[in-house]
CSV table of N, CA and C and ligand atoms in Angstrom, one decimal:
chain,number,residue,atom,x,y,z
R,1,MET,N,-7.5,-12.3,-5.8
R,1,MET,CA,-6.8,-11.1,-6.1
R,1,MET,C,-6.8,-10.2,-4.9
R,2,VAL,N,-5.6,-9.8,-4.4
R,2,VAL,CA,-5.5,-9.0,-3.3
R,2,VAL,C,-5.5,-7.5,-3.7
R,3,GLU,N,-6.3,-6.8,-3.0
R,3,GLU,CA,-6.5,-5.4,-3.4
R,3,GLU,C,-5.7,-4.4,-2.5
R,4,VAL,N,-4.8,-3.6,-3.1
R,4,VAL,CA,-4.1,-2.7,-2.3
R,4,VAL,C,-4.4,-1.3,-2.7
R,5,GLU,N,-4.9,-0.5,-1.8
R,5,GLU,CA,-5.2,0.9,-2.2
R,5,GLU,C,-4.2,1.8,-1.5
R,6,VAL,N,-3.7,2.7,-2.2
R,6,VAL,CA,-2.8,3.7,-1.6
R,6,VAL,C,-3.4,5.1,-1.9
R,7,CYS,N,-3.6,5.8,-0.8
R,7,CYS,CA,-4.2,7.2,-0.9
R,7,CYS,C,-3.3,8.1,-1.7
R,8,VAL,N,-3.9,8.7,-2.7
R,8,VAL,CA,-3.2,9.7,-3.5
R,8,VAL,C,-3.8,11.1,-3.3
R,9,GLY,N,-4.6,11.2,-2.3
R,9,GLY,CA,-5.1,12.6,-1.9
R,9,GLY,C,-4.0,13.5,-1.7
R,10,SER,N,-4.3,14.8,-1.7
R,10,SER,CA,-3.2,15.8,-1.7
R,10,SER,C,-2.2,15.7,-0.5
R,11,SER,N,-2.8,15.4,0.7
R,11,SER,CA,-1.9,15.3,1.9
R,11,SER,C,-1.0,14.1,1.8
R,12,CYS,N,-1.6,13.0,1.4
R,12,CYS,CA,-0.7,11.8,1.3
R,12,CYS,C,0.3,11.9,0.2
R,13,PHE,N,-0.2,12.6,-0.9
R,13,PHE,CA,0.7,12.8,-2.0
R,13,PHE,C,1.9,13.5,-1.6
R,14,LEU,N,1.7,14.6,-0.8
R,14,LEU,CA,2.8,15.4,-0.3
R,14,LEU,C,3.7,14.6,0.6
R,15,ARG,N,3.2,13.6,1.3
R,15,ARG,CA,4.0,12.8,2.2
R,15,ARG,C,4.6,11.6,1.5
R,16,GLY,N,4.5,11.6,0.2
R,16,GLY,CA,5.3,10.6,-0.5
R,16,GLY,C,4.5,9.3,-0.9
R,17,SER,N,3.2,9.5,-1.2
R,17,SER,CA,2.4,8.3,-1.5
R,17,SER,C,3.0,7.6,-2.8
R,18,GLN,N,3.6,8.5,-3.7
R,18,GLN,CA,4.1,7.9,-5.0
R,18,GLN,C,5.2,6.9,-4.7
R,19,GLU,N,6.0,7.2,-3.7
R,19,GLU,CA,7.1,6.3,-3.4
R,19,GLU,C,6.6,5.0,-2.8
R,20,VAL,N,5.5,5.1,-2.0
R,20,VAL,CA,4.8,3.9,-1.4
R,20,VAL,C,4.3,3.1,-2.5
R,21,VAL,N,3.6,3.7,-3.5
R,21,VAL,CA,3.1,3.0,-4.6
R,21,VAL,C,4.2,2.2,-5.3
R,22,LYS,N,5.3,2.9,-5.6
R,22,LYS,CA,6.4,2.3,-6.3
R,22,LYS,C,6.9,1.1,-5.6
R,23,ALA,N,7.0,1.2,-4.3
R,23,ALA,CA,7.6,0.1,-3.4
R,23,ALA,C,6.6,-1.1,-3.5
R,24,PHE,N,5.3,-0.9,-3.4
R,24,PHE,CA,4.4,-2.0,-3.6
R,24,PHE,C,4.4,-2.6,-5.0
R,25,GLN,N,4.5,-1.8,-6.0
R,25,GLN,CA,4.6,-2.2,-7.4
R,25,GLN,C,5.7,-3.1,-7.6
R,26,HIS,N,6.9,-2.7,-7.1
R,26,HIS,CA,8.1,-3.5,-7.2
R,26,HIS,C,7.9,-4.9,-6.6
R,27,LEU,N,7.5,-4.9,-5.4
R,27,LEU,CA,7.3,-6.2,-4.7
R,27,LEU,C,6.3,-7.1,-5.3
R,28,ILE,N,5.2,-6.5,-5.8
R,28,ILE,CA,4.2,-7.3,-6.5
R,28,ILE,C,4.8,-7.9,-7.8
R,29,GLU,N,5.5,-7.1,-8.5
R,29,GLU,CA,6.1,-7.6,-9.8
R,29,GLU,C,7.1,-8.7,-9.5
R,30,GLN,N,7.8,-8.6,-8.5
R,30,GLN,CA,8.9,-9.6,-8.2
R,30,GLN,C,8.3,-10.9,-7.7
R,31,ASN,N,7.2,-10.8,-6.9
R,31,ASN,CA,6.8,-12.0,-6.1
R,31,ASN,C,5.5,-12.6,-6.6
R,32,CYS,N,4.6,-11.8,-7.0
R,32,CYS,CA,3.3,-12.3,-7.4
R,32,CYS,C,2.6,-11.5,-8.5
R,33,PRO,N,3.2,-11.4,-9.6
R,33,PRO,CA,2.7,-10.6,-10.7
R,33,PRO,C,1.3,-11.1,-11.1
R,34,GLY,N,0.4,-10.1,-11.2
R,34,GLY,CA,-1.0,-10.5,-11.6
R,34,GLY,C,-1.9,-11.0,-10.5
R,35,GLN,N,-1.3,-11.1,-9.3
R,35,GLN,CA,-2.1,-11.6,-8.2
R,35,GLN,C,-2.5,-10.6,-7.2
R,36,ALA,N,-2.0,-9.4,-7.3
R,36,ALA,CA,-2.4,-8.3,-6.4
R,36,ALA,C,-2.6,-7.1,-7.3
R,37,VAL,N,-3.6,-6.3,-7.0
R,37,VAL,CA,-3.9,-5.2,-7.8
R,37,VAL,C,-3.7,-3.9,-7.0
R,38,LEU,N,-3.0,-2.9,-7.5
R,38,LEU,CA,-2.7,-1.7,-6.9
R,38,LEU,C,-3.6,-0.6,-7.4
R,39,LYS,N,-4.2,0.1,-6.5
R,39,LYS,CA,-5.1,1.2,-6.9
R,39,LYS,C,-4.8,2.4,-6.1
R,40,GLY,N,-5.1,3.6,-6.8
R,40,GLY,CA,-5.0,4.8,-6.0
R,40,GLY,C,-6.4,5.1,-5.4
R,41,SER,N,-6.4,5.7,-4.3
R,41,SER,CA,-7.7,6.0,-3.7
R,41,SER,C,-7.7,7.5,-3.3
R,42,PHE,N,-8.9,8.0,-3.2
R,42,PHE,CA,-9.1,9.4,-2.7
R,42,PHE,C,-8.8,9.4,-1.2
R,43,CYS,N,-8.8,10.6,-0.7
R,43,CYS,CA,-8.6,10.8,0.8
R,43,CYS,C,-9.4,9.8,1.6
R,44,MET,N,-8.7,9.1,2.6
R,44,MET,CA,-9.4,8.2,3.4
R,44,MET,C,-9.6,8.8,4.8
R,45,GLY,N,-9.5,10.1,4.9
R,45,GLY,CA,-9.8,10.8,6.2
R,45,GLY,C,-8.7,10.7,7.3
R,46,GLN,N,-7.5,10.3,6.9
R,46,GLN,CA,-6.4,10.1,7.9
R,46,GLN,C,-5.3,11.0,7.6
R,47,CYS,N,-5.6,12.2,7.0
R,47,CYS,CA,-4.5,13.0,6.5
R,47,CYS,C,-3.4,13.4,7.4
R,48,THR,N,-3.7,13.5,8.7
R,48,THR,CA,-2.7,14.0,9.6
R,48,THR,C,-1.7,12.9,9.9
R,49,GLU,N,-2.0,11.7,9.5
R,49,GLU,CA,-1.2,10.5,10.0
R,49,GLU,C,-0.2,10.1,9.0
R,50,GLY,N,0.0,10.7,7.9
R,50,GLY,CA,0.9,10.3,6.9
R,50,GLY,C,0.2,9.4,5.8
R,51,VAL,N,1.0,8.7,5.0
R,51,VAL,CA,0.4,8.0,3.9
R,51,VAL,C,-0.5,6.9,4.3
R,52,THR,N,-1.7,6.9,3.8
R,52,THR,CA,-2.7,5.9,4.2
R,52,THR,C,-2.8,4.8,3.2
R,53,VAL,N,-2.8,3.5,3.6
R,53,VAL,CA,-2.9,2.4,2.7
R,53,VAL,C,-4.0,1.5,3.2
R,54,LYS,N,-4.7,0.9,2.3
R,54,LYS,CA,-5.7,-0.1,2.6
R,54,LYS,C,-5.4,-1.4,1.9
R,55,ILE,N,-5.3,-2.5,2.7
R,55,ILE,CA,-5.1,-3.8,2.1
R,55,ILE,C,-6.2,-4.7,2.4
R,56,GLN,N,-6.9,-5.2,1.4
R,56,GLN,CA,-8.1,-6.0,1.7
R,56,GLN,C,-9.1,-5.4,2.7
R,57,GLY,N,-9.2,-4.1,2.6
R,57,GLY,CA,-10.2,-3.4,3.4
R,57,GLY,C,-9.6,-3.0,4.8
R,58,ARG,N,-8.4,-3.4,5.1
R,58,ARG,CA,-7.8,-3.0,6.4
R,58,ARG,C,-6.9,-1.8,6.2
R,59,GLN,N,-7.1,-0.8,7.0
R,59,GLN,CA,-6.4,0.4,6.8
R,59,GLN,C,-5.2,0.6,7.7
R,60,PHE,N,-4.1,1.1,7.1
R,60,PHE,CA,-2.8,1.4,7.7
R,60,PHE,C,-2.5,2.8,7.5
R,61,CYS,N,-2.0,3.4,8.6
R,61,CYS,CA,-1.6,4.8,8.6
R,61,CYS,C,-0.1,5.0,8.6
R,62,CYS,N,0.4,6.2,8.3
R,62,CYS,CA,1.8,6.6,8.5
R,62,CYS,C,2.7,5.6,7.7
R,63,VAL,N,2.3,5.2,6.6
R,63,VAL,CA,3.1,4.2,5.8
R,63,VAL,C,4.2,4.9,5.1
R,64,THR,N,5.4,4.4,5.2
R,64,THR,CA,6.6,4.9,4.4
R,64,THR,C,7.0,3.8,3.5
R,65,PRO,N,7.9,4.1,2.5
R,65,PRO,CA,8.4,3.0,1.7
R,65,PRO,C,9.1,1.9,2.5
R,66,GLN,N,9.7,2.3,3.6
R,66,GLN,CA,10.4,1.4,4.4
R,66,GLN,C,9.4,0.4,5.1
R,67,ASP,N,8.2,0.7,5.3
R,67,ASP,CA,7.2,-0.1,5.9
R,67,ASP,C,6.6,-1.2,4.9
R,68,VAL,N,6.8,-0.9,3.6
R,68,VAL,CA,6.1,-1.7,2.6
R,68,VAL,C,6.5,-3.2,2.6
R,69,PRO,N,7.8,-3.5,2.7
R,69,PRO,CA,8.1,-4.9,2.7
R,69,PRO,C,7.4,-5.7,3.8
R,70,GLU,N,7.3,-5.1,5.0
R,70,GLU,CA,6.7,-5.8,6.1
R,70,GLU,C,5.2,-6.0,5.9
R,71,LEU,N,4.5,-4.9,5.4
R,71,LEU,CA,3.1,-5.0,5.1
R,71,LEU,C,2.9,-6.0,4.0
R,72,PHE,N,3.8,-6.0,3.0
R,72,PHE,CA,3.6,-7.0,1.9
R,72,PHE,C,3.7,-8.4,2.5
R,73,GLU,N,4.7,-8.7,3.3
R,73,GLU,CA,4.8,-10.0,3.8
R,73,GLU,C,3.7,-10.5,4.7
R,74,LYS,N,3.2,-9.5,5.6
R,74,LYS,CA,2.2,-9.9,6.5
R,74,LYS,C,0.8,-9.9,6.0
R,75,TYR,N,0.5,-9.0,5.1
R,75,TYR,CA,-0.9,-8.8,4.7
R,75,TYR,C,-1.2,-9.1,3.2
R,76,ILE,N,-0.2,-9.2,2.4
R,76,ILE,CA,-0.4,-9.6,1.0
R,76,ILE,C,-0.1,-11.0,0.7
R,77,LEU,N,1.2,-11.4,1.0
R,77,LEU,CA,1.6,-12.7,0.7
R,77,LEU,C,0.7,-13.8,1.2
R,78,PRO,N,0.2,-13.8,2.4
R,78,PRO,CA,-0.6,-14.9,2.9
R,78,PRO,C,-1.9,-15.1,2.1
R,79,HIS,N,-2.3,-14.0,1.4
R,79,HIS,CA,-3.5,-14.1,0.6
R,79,HIS,C,-3.3,-14.5,-0.9
R,80,ILE,N,-2.0,-14.8,-1.2
R,80,ILE,CA,-1.7,-15.1,-2.6
R,80,ILE,C,-1.7,-16.6,-2.7
R,81,GLY,N,-2.1,-17.0,-3.9
R,81,GLY,CA,-2.1,-18.5,-4.3
R,81,GLY,C,-3.2,-19.2,-3.6
I,1,LIG,S1,-5.1,12.6,1.7
I,1,LIG,FE1,-4.6,10.6,2.3
I,1,LIG,S2,-5.9,10.2,4.0
I,1,LIG,FE2,-6.4,12.2,3.3
């Protein structure tokens, strides 16, 4: 099970973390339902950098919904199946 955490702390929330969550949700449902789990996380201490995402313990900053497909392909799909 691949674990994807999206920061929903106040700073990331204001920068659109909900849209990032939706983008991940959509791709997971389409490609690997039940094989990746999406979680909200508290502040990860990168507030000035934009929305923070953690995939399998690896942290990514400044994530926008446009970045999600690439992150999905590179860091989630290889761990599926
Ligand atoms: S609010 Fe997201 S890293 Fe701080």
